[in-house]
Short mmCIF file of C-alpha atoms in Angstrom, two decimals:
data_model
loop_
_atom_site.label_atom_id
_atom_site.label_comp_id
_atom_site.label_asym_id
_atom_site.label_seq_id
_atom_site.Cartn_x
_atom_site.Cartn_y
_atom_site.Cartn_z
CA UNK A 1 46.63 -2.00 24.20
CA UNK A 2 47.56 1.46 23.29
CA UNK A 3 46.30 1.02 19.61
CA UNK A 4 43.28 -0.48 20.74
CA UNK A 5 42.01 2.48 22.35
CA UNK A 6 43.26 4.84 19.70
CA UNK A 7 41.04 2.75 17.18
CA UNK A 8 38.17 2.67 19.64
CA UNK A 9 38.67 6.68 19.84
CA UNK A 10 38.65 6.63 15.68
CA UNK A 11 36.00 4.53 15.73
CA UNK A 12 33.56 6.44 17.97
CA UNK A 13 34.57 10.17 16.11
CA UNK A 14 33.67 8.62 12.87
CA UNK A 15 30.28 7.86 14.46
CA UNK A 16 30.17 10.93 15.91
CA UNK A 17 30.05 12.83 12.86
CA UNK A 18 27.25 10.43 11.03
CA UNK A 19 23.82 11.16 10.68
CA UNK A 20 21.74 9.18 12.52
CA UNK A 21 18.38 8.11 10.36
CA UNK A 22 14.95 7.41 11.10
CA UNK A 23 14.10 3.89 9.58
CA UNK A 24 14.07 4.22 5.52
CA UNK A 25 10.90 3.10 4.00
CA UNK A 26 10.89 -0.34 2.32
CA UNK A 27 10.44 -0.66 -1.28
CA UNK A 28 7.87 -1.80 -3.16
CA UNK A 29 8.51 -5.13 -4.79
CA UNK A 30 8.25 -4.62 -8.32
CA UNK A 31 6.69 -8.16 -8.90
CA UNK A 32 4.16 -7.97 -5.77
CA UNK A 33 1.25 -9.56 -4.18
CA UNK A 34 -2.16 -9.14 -3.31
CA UNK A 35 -4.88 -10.64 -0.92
CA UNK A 36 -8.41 -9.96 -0.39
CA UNK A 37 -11.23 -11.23 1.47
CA UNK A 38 -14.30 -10.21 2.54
CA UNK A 39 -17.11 -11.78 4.41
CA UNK A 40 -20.46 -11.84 5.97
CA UNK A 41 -22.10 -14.24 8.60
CA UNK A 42 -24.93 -14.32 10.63
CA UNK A 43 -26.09 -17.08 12.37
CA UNK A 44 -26.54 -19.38 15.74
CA UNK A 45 -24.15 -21.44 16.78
CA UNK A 46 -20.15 -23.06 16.99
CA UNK A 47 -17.62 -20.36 15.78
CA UNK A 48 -14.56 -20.73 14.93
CA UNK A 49 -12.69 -17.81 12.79
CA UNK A 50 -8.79 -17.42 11.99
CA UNK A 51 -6.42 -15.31 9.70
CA UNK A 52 -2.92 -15.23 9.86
CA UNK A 53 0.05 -12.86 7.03
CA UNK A 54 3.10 -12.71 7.79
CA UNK A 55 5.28 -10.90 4.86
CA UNK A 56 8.47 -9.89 4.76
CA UNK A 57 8.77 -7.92 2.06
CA UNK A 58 6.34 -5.44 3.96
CA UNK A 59 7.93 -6.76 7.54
CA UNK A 60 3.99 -7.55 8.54
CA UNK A 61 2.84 -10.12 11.28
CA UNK A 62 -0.92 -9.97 11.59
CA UNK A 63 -2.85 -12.69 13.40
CA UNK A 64 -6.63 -12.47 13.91
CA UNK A 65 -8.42 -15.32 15.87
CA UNK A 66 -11.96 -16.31 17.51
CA UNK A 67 -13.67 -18.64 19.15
CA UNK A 68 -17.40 -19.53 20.65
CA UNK A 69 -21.10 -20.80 20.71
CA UNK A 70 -23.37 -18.12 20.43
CA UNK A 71 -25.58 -15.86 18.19
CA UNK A 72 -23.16 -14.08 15.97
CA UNK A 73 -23.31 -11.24 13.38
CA UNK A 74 -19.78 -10.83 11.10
CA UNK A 75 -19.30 -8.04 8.45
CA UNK A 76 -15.18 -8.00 7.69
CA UNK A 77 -12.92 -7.32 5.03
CA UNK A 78 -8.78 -8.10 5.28
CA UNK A 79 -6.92 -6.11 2.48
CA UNK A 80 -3.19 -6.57 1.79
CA UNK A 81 -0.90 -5.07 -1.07
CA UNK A 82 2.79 -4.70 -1.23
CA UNK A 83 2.02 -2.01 -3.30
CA UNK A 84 0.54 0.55 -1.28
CA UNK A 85 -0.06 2.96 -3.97
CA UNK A 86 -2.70 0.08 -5.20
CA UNK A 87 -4.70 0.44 -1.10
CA UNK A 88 -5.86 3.70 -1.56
CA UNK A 89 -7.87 3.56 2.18
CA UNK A 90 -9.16 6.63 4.73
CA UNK A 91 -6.37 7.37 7.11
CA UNK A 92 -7.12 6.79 11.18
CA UNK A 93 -8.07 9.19 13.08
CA UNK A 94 -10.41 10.84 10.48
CA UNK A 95 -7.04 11.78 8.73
CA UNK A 96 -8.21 13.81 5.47
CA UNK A 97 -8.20 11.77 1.96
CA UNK A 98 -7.10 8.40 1.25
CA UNK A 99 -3.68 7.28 2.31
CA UNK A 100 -1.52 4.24 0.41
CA UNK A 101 -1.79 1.04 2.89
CA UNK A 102 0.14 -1.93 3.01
CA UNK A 103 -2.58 -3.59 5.00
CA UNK A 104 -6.02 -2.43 5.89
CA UNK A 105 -8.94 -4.63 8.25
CA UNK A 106 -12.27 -3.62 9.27
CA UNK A 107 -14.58 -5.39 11.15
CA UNK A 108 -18.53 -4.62 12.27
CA UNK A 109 -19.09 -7.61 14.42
CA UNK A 110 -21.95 -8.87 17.34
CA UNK A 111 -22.31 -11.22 19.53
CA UNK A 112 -24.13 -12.59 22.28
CA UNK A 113 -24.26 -16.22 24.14
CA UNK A 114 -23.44 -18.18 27.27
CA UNK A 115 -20.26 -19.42 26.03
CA UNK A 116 -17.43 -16.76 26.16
CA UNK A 117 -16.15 -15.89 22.70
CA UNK A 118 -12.54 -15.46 22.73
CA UNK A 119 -9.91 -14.01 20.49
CA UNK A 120 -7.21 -12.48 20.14
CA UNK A 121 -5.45 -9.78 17.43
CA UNK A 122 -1.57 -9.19 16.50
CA UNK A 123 -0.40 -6.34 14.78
CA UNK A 124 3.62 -6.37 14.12
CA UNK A 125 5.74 -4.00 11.80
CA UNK A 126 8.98 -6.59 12.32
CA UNK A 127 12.07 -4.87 12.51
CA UNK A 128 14.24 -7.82 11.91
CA UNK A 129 12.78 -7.84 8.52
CA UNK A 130 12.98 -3.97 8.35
CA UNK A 131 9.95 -2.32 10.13
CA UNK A 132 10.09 -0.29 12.88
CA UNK A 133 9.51 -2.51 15.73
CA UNK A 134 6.38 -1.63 17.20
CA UNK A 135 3.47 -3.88 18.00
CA UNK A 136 -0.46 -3.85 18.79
CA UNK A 137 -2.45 -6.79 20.43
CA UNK A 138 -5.85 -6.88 21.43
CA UNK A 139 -8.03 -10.02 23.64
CA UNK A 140 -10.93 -10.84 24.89
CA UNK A 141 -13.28 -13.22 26.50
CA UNK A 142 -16.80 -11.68 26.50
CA UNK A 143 -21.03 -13.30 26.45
CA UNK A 144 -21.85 -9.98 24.70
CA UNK A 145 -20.15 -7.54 22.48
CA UNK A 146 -20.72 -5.10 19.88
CA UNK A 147 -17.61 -4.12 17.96
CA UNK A 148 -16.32 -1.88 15.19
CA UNK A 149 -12.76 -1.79 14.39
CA UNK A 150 -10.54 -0.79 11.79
CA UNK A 151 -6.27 -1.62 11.41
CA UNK A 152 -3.92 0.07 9.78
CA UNK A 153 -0.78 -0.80 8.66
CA UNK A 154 2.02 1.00 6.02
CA UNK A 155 5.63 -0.15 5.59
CA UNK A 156 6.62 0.89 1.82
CA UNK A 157 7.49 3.98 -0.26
CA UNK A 158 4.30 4.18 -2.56
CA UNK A 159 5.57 6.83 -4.93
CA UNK A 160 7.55 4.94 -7.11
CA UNK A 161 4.30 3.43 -8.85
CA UNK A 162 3.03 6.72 -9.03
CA UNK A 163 3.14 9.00 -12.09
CA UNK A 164 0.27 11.42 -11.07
CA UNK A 165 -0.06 13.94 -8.07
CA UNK A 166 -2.88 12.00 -5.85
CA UNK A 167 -3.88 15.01 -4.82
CA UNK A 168 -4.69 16.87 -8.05
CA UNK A 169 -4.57 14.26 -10.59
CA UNK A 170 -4.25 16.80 -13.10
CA UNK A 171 -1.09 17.81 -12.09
CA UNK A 172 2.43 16.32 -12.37
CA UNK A 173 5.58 16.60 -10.60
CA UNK A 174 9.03 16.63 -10.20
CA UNK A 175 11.08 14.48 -8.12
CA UNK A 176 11.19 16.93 -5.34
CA UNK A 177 7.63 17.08 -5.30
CA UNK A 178 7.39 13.38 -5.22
CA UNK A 179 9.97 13.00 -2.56
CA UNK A 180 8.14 15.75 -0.74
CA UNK A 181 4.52 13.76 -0.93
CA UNK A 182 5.84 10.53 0.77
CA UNK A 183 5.72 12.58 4.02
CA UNK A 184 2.52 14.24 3.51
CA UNK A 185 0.42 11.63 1.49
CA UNK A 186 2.02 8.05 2.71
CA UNK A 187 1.59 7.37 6.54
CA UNK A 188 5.00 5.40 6.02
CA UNK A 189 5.49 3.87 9.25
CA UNK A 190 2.39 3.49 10.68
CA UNK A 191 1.02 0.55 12.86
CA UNK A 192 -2.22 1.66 13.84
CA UNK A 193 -5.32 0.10 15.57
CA UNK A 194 -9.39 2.11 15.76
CA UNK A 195 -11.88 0.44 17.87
CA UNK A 196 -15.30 1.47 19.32
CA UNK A 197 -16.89 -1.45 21.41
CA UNK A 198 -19.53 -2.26 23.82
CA UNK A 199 -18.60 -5.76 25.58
CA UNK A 200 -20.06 -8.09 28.62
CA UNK A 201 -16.67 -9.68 30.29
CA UNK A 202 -12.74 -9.03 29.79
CA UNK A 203 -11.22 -7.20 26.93
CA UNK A 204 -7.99 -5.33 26.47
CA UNK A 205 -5.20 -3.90 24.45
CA UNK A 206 -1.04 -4.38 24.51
CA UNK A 207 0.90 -1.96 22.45
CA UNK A 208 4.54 -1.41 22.50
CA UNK A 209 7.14 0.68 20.63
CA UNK A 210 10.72 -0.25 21.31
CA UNK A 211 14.03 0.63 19.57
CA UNK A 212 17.57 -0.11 20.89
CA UNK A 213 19.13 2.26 23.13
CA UNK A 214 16.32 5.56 22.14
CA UNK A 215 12.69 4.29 22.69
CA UNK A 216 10.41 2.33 24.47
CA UNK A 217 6.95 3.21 24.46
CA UNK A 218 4.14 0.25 26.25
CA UNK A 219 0.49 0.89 26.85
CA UNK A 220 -1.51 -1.49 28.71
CA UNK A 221 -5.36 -1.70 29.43
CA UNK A 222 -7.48 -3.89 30.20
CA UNK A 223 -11.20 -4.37 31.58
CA UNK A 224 -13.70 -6.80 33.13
CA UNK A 225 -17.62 -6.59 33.22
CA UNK A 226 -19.71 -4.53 31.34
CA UNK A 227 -17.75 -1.72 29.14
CA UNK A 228 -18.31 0.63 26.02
CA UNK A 229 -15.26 2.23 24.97
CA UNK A 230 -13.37 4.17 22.27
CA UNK A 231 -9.70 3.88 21.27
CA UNK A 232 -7.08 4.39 19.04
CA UNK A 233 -3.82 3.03 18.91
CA UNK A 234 -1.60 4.51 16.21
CA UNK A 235 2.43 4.43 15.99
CA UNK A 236 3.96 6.26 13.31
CA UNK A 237 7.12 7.20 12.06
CA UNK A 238 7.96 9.90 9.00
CA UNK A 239 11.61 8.38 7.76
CA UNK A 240 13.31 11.90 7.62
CA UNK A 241 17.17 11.80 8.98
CA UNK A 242 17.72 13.42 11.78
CA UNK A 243 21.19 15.13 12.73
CA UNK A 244 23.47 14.52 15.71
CA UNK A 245 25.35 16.35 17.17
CA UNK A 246 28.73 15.94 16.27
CA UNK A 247 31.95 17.49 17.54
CA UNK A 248 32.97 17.43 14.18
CA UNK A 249 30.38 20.38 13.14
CA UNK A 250 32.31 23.37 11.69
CA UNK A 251 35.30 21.53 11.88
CA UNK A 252 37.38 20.70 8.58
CA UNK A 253 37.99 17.06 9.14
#
């Protein structure tokens, strides 16, 4: 018994003097993939609209659903790369220049008709596959709405595909330069979620942020009848290590 709680007490300094790390950004896969699509419909009638990525070599879940009878006005686009430094998209927020995305969605849309349309959105950086664990979801079940919405989502280091500042092309770097951009270029983690919207019926927004035993962050809203609102739903995480504090600092051990 005795030696059991001496190697507990081991155990527990050793952790004790670790640094404790923010999550690392994922690679990008040197052989990667790309999707794309883009659309535009306008029309009367049955609609019936779904998209669904799940990747785990970006730790992404997205799901994107609709459904309803109506007069109906659609101008999207979905764009995924596991090489961010290939999604060169504005930032949220009206964050200055381009930033490397893993995924990035916008959406114009109308509608109007005596049918509810109703949908649904799912925005997931997975930590079991090595995101960070936080999550956006948006529904709804409205006769009218106007919407324009834009998603963001980054999970990987982009700088190892690049070989030229992004912000002054003309200028190279070193590797501490590089290593420095990742936190001021790359939004590496972010799970974010823009919306303006005018709406006849129920809508609403889930977002959550949870990591064992240090954070839990959950944000609910939602509304019924006749709305116009603005929000923005952004998580994000810089992957710098952060100390502890140790009882081993300034000690020779």
């Amino acid at each position: 018994m005795k030696g059991v709680v001496i190697a507990a007490m081991l155990i527990a300094a050793l952790l004790a003097c670790n640094l404790a790390s923010a999550t690392p950004p994922l690679k990008e896969p040197k052989q990667y993939e790309q999707y794309c699509e883009a659309q535009k419909v306008a029309g009367t009638g049955v609609i019936d609209i779904s998209t669904s990525i799940v990747d785990k070599k970006i730790a992404l879940e997205y799901y994107n659903v609709m459904a309803g009878d109506g007069d109906f006005e659609l101008d999207s686009e979905h764009l995924l790369s596991e090489n961010a430094s290939r999604l060169m998209r504005p930032g949220p927020n009206g964050s200055a220049g381009k930033k490397p995305l893993n995924l990035y969605e916008t959406t114009k849309m109308t509608y109007s008709g005596s049918t509810p349309l109703v949908g649904g959105k799912y925005l997931h950086s997975k930590a079991f596959y090595g995101g960070i664990g936080a999550e956006v979801q948006e529904v709804f079940s409205v006769t009218e709405m106007e919407k324009d919405q834009t998603v963001y989502f980054a999970s990987t280091d982009p700088t190892g595909h690049w070989t030229e500042n992004p912000l002054d092309p003309k200028k190279k770097w070193d590797d501490a330069a590089k290593n420095d951009l990742i936190y001021n270029v790359s939004p590496v983690h972010l799970v974010g979620l823009e919306t303006r919207n005018s709406f006849n019926g129920t809508w609403g927004t889930d977002s959550k942020w949870h990591k064992i035993f240090y954070k839990d962050i959950k944000d609910h809203q939602s509304f019924t009848g006749n709305f116009e609102v603005e929000k923005l739903i952004k998580f994000h995480e810089a992957p710098f290590a952060e100390e502890k504090p140790s009882p081993c600092a300034g000690v020779d051990c």
